[in-house]
PDB file of C-alpha atoms in Angstrom:
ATOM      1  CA  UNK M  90       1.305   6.007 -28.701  1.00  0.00           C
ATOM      2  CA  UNK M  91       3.451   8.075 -26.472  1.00  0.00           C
ATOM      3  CA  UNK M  92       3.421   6.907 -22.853  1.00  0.00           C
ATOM      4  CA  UNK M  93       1.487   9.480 -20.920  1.00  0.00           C
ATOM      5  CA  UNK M  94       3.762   8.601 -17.794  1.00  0.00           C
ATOM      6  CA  UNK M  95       6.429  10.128 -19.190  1.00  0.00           C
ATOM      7  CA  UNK M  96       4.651  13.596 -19.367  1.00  0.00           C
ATOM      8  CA  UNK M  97       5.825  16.786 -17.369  1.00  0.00           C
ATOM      9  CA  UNK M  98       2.633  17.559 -15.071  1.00  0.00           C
ATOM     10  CA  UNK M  99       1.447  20.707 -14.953  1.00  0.00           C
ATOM     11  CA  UNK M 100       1.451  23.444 -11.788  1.00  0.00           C
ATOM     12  CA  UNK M 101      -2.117  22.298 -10.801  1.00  0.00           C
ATOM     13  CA  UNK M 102      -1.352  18.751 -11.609  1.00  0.00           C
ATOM     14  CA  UNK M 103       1.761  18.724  -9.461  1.00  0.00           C
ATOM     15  CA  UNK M 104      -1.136  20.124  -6.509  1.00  0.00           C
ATOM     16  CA  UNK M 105      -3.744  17.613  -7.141  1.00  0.00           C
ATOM     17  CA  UNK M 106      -1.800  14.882  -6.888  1.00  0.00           C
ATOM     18  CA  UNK M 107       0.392  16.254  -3.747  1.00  0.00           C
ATOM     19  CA  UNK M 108      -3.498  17.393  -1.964  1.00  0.00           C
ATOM     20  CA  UNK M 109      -5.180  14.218  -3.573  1.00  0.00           C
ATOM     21  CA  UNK M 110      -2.850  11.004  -3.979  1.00  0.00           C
ATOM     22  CA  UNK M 111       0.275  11.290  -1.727  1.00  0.00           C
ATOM     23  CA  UNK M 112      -2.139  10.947   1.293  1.00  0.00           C
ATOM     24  CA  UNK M 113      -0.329  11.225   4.712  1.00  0.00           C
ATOM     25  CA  UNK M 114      -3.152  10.473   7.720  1.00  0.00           C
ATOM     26  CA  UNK M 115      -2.400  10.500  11.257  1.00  0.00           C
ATOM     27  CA  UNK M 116      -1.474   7.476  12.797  1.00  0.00           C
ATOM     28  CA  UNK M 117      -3.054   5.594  16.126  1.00  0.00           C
ATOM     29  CA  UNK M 118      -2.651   2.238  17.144  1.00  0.00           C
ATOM     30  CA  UNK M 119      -4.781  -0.210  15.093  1.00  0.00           C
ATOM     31  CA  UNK M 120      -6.196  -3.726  15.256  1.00  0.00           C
ATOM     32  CA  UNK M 121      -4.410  -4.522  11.397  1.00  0.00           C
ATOM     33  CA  UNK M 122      -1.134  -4.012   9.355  1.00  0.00           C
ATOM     34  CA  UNK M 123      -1.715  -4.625   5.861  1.00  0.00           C
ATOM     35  CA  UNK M 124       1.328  -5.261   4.164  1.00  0.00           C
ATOM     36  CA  UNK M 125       1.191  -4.939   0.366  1.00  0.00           C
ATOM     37  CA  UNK M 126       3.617  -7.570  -1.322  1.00  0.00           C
ATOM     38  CA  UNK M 127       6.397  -6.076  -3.311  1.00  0.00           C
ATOM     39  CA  UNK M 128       9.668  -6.186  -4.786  1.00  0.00           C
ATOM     40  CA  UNK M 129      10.779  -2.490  -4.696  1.00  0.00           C
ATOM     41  CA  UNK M 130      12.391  -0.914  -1.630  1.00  0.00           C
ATOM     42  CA  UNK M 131      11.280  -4.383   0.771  1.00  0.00           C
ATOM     43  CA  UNK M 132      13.584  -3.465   3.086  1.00  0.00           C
ATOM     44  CA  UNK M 133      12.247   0.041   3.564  1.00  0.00           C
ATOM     45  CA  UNK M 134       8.701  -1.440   4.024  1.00  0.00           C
ATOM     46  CA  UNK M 135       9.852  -3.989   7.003  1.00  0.00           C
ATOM     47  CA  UNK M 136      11.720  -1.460   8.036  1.00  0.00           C
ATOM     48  CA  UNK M 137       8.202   0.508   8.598  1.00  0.00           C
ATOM     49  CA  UNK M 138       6.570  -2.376   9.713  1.00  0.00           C
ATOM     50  CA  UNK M 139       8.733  -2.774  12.277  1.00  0.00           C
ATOM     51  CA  UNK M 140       8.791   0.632  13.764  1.00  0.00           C
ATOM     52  CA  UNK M 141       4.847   0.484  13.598  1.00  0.00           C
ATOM     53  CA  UNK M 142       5.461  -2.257  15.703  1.00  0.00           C
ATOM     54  CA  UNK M 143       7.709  -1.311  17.924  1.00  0.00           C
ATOM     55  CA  UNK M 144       5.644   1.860  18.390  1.00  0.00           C
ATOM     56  CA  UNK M 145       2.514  -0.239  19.619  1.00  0.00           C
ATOM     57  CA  UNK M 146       0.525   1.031  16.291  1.00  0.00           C
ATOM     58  CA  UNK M 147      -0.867  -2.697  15.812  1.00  0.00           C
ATOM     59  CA  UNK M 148      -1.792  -5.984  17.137  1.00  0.00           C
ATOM     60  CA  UNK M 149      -1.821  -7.713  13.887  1.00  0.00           C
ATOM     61  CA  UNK M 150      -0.156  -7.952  10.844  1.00  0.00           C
ATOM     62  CA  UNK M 151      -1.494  -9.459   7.366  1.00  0.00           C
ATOM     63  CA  UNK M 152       1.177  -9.868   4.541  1.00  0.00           C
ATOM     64  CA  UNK M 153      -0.166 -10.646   1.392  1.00  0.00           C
ATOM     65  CA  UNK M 154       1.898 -10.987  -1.985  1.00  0.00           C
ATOM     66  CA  UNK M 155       2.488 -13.730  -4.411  1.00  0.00           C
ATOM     67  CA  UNK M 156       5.491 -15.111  -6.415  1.00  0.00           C
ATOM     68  CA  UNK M 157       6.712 -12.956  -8.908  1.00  0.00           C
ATOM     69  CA  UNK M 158       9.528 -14.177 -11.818  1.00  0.00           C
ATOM     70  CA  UNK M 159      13.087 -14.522 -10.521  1.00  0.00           C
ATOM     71  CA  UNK M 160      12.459 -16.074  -7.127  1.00  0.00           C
ATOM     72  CA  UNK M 161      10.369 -19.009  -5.843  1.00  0.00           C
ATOM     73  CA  UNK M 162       9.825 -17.427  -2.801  1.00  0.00           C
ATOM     74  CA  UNK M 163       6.118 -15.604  -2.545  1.00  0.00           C
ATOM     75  CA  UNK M 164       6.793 -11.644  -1.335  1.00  0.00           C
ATOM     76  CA  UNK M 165       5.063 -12.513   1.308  1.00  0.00           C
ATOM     77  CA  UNK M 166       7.769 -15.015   2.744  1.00  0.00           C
ATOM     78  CA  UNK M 167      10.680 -12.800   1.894  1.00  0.00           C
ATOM     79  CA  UNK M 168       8.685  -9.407   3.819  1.00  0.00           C
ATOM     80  CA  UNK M 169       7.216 -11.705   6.814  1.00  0.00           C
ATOM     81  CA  UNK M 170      10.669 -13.628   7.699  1.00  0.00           C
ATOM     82  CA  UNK M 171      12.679 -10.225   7.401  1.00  0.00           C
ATOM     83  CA  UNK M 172       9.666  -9.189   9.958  1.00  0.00           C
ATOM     84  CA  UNK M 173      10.224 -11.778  11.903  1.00  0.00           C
ATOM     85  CA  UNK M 174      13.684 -11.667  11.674  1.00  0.00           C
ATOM     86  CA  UNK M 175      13.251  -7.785  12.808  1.00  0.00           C
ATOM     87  CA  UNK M 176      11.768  -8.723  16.271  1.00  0.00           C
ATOM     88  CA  UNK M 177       7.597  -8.831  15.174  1.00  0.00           C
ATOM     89  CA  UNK M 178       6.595 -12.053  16.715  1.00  0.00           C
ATOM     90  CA  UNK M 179       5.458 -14.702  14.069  1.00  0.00           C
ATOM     91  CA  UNK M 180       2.293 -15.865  15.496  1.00  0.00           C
ATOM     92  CA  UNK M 181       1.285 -11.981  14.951  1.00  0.00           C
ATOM     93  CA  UNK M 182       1.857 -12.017  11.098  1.00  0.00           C
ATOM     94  CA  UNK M 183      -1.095 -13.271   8.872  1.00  0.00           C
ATOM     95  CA  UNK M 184      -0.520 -14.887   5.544  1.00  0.00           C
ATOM     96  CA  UNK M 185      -1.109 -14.303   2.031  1.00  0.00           C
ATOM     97  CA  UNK M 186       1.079 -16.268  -0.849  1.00  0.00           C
ATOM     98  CA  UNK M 187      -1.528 -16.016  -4.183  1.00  0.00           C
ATOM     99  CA  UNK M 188      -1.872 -12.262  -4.687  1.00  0.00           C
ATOM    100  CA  UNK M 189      -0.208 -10.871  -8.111  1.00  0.00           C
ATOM    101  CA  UNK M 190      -1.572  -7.380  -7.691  1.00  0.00           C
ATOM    102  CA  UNK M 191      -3.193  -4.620  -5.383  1.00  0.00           C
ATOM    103  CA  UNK M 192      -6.997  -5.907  -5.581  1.00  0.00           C
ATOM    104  CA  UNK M 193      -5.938  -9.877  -5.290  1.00  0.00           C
ATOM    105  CA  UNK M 194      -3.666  -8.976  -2.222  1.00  0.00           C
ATOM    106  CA  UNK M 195      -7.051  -7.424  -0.389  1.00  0.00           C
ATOM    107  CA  UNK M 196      -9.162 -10.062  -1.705  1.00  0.00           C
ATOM    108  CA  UNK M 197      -7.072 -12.757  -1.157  1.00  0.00           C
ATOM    109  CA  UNK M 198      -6.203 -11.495   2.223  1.00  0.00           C
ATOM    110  CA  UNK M 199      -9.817 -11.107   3.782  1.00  0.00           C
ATOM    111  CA  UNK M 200     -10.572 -14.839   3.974  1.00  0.00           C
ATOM    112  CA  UNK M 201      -7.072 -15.394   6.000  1.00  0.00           C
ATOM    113  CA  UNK M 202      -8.692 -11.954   8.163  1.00  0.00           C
ATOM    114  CA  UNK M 203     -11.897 -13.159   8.561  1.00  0.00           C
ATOM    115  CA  UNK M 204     -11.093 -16.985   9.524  1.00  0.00           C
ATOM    116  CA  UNK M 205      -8.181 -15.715  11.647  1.00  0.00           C
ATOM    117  CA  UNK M 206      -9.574 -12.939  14.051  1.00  0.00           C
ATOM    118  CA  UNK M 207     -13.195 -12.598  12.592  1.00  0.00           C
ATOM    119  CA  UNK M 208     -13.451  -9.475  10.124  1.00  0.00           C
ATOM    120  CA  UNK M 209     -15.921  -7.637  12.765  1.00  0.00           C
ATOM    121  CA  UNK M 210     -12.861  -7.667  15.266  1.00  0.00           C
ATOM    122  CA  UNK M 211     -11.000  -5.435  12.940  1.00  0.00           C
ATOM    123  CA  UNK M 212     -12.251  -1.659  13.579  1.00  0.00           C
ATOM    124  CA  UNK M 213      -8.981   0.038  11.960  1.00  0.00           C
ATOM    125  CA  UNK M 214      -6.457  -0.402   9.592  1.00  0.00           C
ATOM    126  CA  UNK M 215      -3.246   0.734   8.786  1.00  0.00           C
ATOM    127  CA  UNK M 216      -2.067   0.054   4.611  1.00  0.00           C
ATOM    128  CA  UNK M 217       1.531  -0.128   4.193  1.00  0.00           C
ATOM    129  CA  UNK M 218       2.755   0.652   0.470  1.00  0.00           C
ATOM    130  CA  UNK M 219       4.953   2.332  -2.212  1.00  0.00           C
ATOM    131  CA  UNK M 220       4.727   6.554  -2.149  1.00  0.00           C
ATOM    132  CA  UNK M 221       4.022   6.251  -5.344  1.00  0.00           C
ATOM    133  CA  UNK M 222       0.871   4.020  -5.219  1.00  0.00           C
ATOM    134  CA  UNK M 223      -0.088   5.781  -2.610  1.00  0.00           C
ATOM    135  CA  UNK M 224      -3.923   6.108  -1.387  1.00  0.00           C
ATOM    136  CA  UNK M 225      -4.461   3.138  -4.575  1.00  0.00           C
ATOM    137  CA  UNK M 226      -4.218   0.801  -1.749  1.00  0.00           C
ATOM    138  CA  UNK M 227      -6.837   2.357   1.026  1.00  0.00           C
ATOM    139  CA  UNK M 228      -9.287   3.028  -2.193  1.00  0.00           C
ATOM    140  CA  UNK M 229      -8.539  -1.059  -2.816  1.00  0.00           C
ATOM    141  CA  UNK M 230      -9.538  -1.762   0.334  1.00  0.00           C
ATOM    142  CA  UNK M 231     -12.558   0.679   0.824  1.00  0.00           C
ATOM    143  CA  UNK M 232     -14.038  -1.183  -2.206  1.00  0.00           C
ATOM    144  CA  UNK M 233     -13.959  -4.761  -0.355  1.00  0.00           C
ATOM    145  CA  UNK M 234     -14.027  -3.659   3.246  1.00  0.00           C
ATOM    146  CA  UNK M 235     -15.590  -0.430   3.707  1.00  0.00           C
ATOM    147  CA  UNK M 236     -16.682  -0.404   7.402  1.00  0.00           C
ATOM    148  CA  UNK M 237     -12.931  -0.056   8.633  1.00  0.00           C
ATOM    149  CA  UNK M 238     -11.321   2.914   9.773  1.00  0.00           C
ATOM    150  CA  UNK M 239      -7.708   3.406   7.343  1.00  0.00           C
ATOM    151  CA  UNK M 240      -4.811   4.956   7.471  1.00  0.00           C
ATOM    152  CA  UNK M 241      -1.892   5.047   5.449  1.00  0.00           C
ATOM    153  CA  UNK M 242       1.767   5.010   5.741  1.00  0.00           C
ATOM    154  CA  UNK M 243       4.027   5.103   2.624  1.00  0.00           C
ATOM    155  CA  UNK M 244       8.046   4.239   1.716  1.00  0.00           C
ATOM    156  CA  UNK M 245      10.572   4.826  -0.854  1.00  0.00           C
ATOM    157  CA  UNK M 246      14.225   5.132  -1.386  1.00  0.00           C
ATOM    158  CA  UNK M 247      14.401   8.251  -3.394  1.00  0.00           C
ATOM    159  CA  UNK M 248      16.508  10.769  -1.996  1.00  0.00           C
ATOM    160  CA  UNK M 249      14.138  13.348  -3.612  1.00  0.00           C
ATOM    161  CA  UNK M 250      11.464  14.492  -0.791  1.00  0.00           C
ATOM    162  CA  UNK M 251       7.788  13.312  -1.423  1.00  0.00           C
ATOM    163  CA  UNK M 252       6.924  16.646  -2.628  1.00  0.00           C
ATOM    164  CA  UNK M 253       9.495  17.355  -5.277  1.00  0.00           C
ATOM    165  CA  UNK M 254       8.347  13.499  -6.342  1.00  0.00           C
ATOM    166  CA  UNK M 255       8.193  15.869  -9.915  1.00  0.00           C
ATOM    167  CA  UNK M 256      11.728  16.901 -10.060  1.00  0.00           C
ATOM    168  CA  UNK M 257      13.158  13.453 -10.253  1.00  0.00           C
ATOM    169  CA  UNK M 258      12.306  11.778 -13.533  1.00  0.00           C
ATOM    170  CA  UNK M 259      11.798   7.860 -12.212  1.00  0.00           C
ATOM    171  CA  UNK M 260       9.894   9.058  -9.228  1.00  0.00           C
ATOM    172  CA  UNK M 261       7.925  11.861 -10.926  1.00  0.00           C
ATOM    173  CA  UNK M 262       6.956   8.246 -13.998  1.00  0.00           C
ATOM    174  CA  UNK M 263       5.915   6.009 -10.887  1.00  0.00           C
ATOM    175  CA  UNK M 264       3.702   8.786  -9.499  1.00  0.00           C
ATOM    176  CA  UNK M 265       2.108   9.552 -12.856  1.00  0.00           C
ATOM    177  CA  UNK M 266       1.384   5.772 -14.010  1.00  0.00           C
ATOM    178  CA  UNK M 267      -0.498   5.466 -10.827  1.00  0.00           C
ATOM    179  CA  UNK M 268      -2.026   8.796 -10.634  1.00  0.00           C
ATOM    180  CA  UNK M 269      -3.601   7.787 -14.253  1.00  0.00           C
ATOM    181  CA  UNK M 270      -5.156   4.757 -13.149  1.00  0.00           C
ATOM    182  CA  UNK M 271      -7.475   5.637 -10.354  1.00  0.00           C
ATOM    183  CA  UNK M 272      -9.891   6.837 -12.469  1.00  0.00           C
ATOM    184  CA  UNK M 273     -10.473   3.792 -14.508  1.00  0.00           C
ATOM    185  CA  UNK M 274      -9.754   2.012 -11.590  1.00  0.00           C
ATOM    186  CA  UNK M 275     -12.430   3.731 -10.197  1.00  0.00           C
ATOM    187  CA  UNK M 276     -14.870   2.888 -12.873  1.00  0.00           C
ATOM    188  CA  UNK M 277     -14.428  -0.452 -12.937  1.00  0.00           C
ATOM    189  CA  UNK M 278     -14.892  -0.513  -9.487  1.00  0.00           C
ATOM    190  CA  UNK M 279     -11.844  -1.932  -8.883  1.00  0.00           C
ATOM    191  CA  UNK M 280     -11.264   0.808  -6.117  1.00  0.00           C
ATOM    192  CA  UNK M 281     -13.686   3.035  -4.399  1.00  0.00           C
ATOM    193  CA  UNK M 282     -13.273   6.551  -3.492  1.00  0.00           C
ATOM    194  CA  UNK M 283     -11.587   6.945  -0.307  1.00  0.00           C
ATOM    195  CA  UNK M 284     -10.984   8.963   2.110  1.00  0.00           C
ATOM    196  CA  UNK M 285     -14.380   9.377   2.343  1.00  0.00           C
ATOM    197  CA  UNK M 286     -15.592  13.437   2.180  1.00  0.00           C
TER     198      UNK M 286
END
């Protein structure tokens, strides 16, 4: 079976998933950073983090991600002491060491929330993520916390721009693999539709 990730998207394709996936929102300060674990570009991801921080764009910061083969550390150690390291104050960076993918980091992460700061304190929420996976990880979190306000803010080291993401073969196979799962995501309600029309 040919892998459907390799495919060369079509013209209206190409525009759903630029009008539909590769979400940009404003920004505004909010009450949460949620920082989905990772291996790929980490630094480009604390380097966001930080400047979010920096910028006064949120009080608190949750890091969730698990150990993943060729490291004992958990992603979320590596990403919260390069944080750290960075200038964001410890004490402001929530842990999460179990999660092995997208839905585990979010619900894995909303007992630390909740026993932390009390999930009603949290109003908004800003996700931090791959370009690729794009609005996967608001939908994630719309399915187990719907009530707070997200935005999203993505990062990647191609030197292709987000919206030629099609022109360059490894970006354009990223894009794609995630584009195809949010509809079965979707209906195994493993993500809910989001933003919300």
């Amino acid at each position: 079976m040919q892998d459907r990730s390799l495919r060369i998207p079509s013209d209206d394709e190409i525009a759903a998933i630029n009008a539909r996936h590769l979400i940009e929102t404003p920004l505004r300060p909010a009450d949460l950073l949620f920082v989905f674990g990772t291996r790929v570009d980490v630094t480009e991801r604390v380097e966001a983090a930080v400047r979010l921080w920096h910028n006064g764009l949120f009080r608190w910061s949750m890091v969730s991600g698990g150990v993943t083969p060729g490291d004992h550390r958990s992603e979320c150690s590596i990403i919260k002491a390069a944080m750290v390291a960075r200038g964001v104050p410890a004490e402001r960076i929530l842990e999460e060491h179990r999660a092995q993918n997208t839905g585990e980091n979010v619900i894995f992460s909303l007992p630390v929330i909740d026993a932390a700061l009390g999930r009603d304190s949290i109003k908004s929420v800003i996700c931090l993520g791959n370009t690729w996976t794009a609005r996967r990880y608001p939908m994630t979190l719309q399915r187990h916390w719907p009530e707070v306000e997200k935005m999203l803010v993505t990062v990647d080291t191609f030197a292709t721009p987000r919206a030629l993401w099609h022109t360059d073969p490894e970006f354009r196979r990223r894009v794609l693999s995630e584009w195809d799962k949010i509809e079965p995501y979707k209906a195994n309600g493993f993500i809910a539709d989001w933003p919300v029309s």
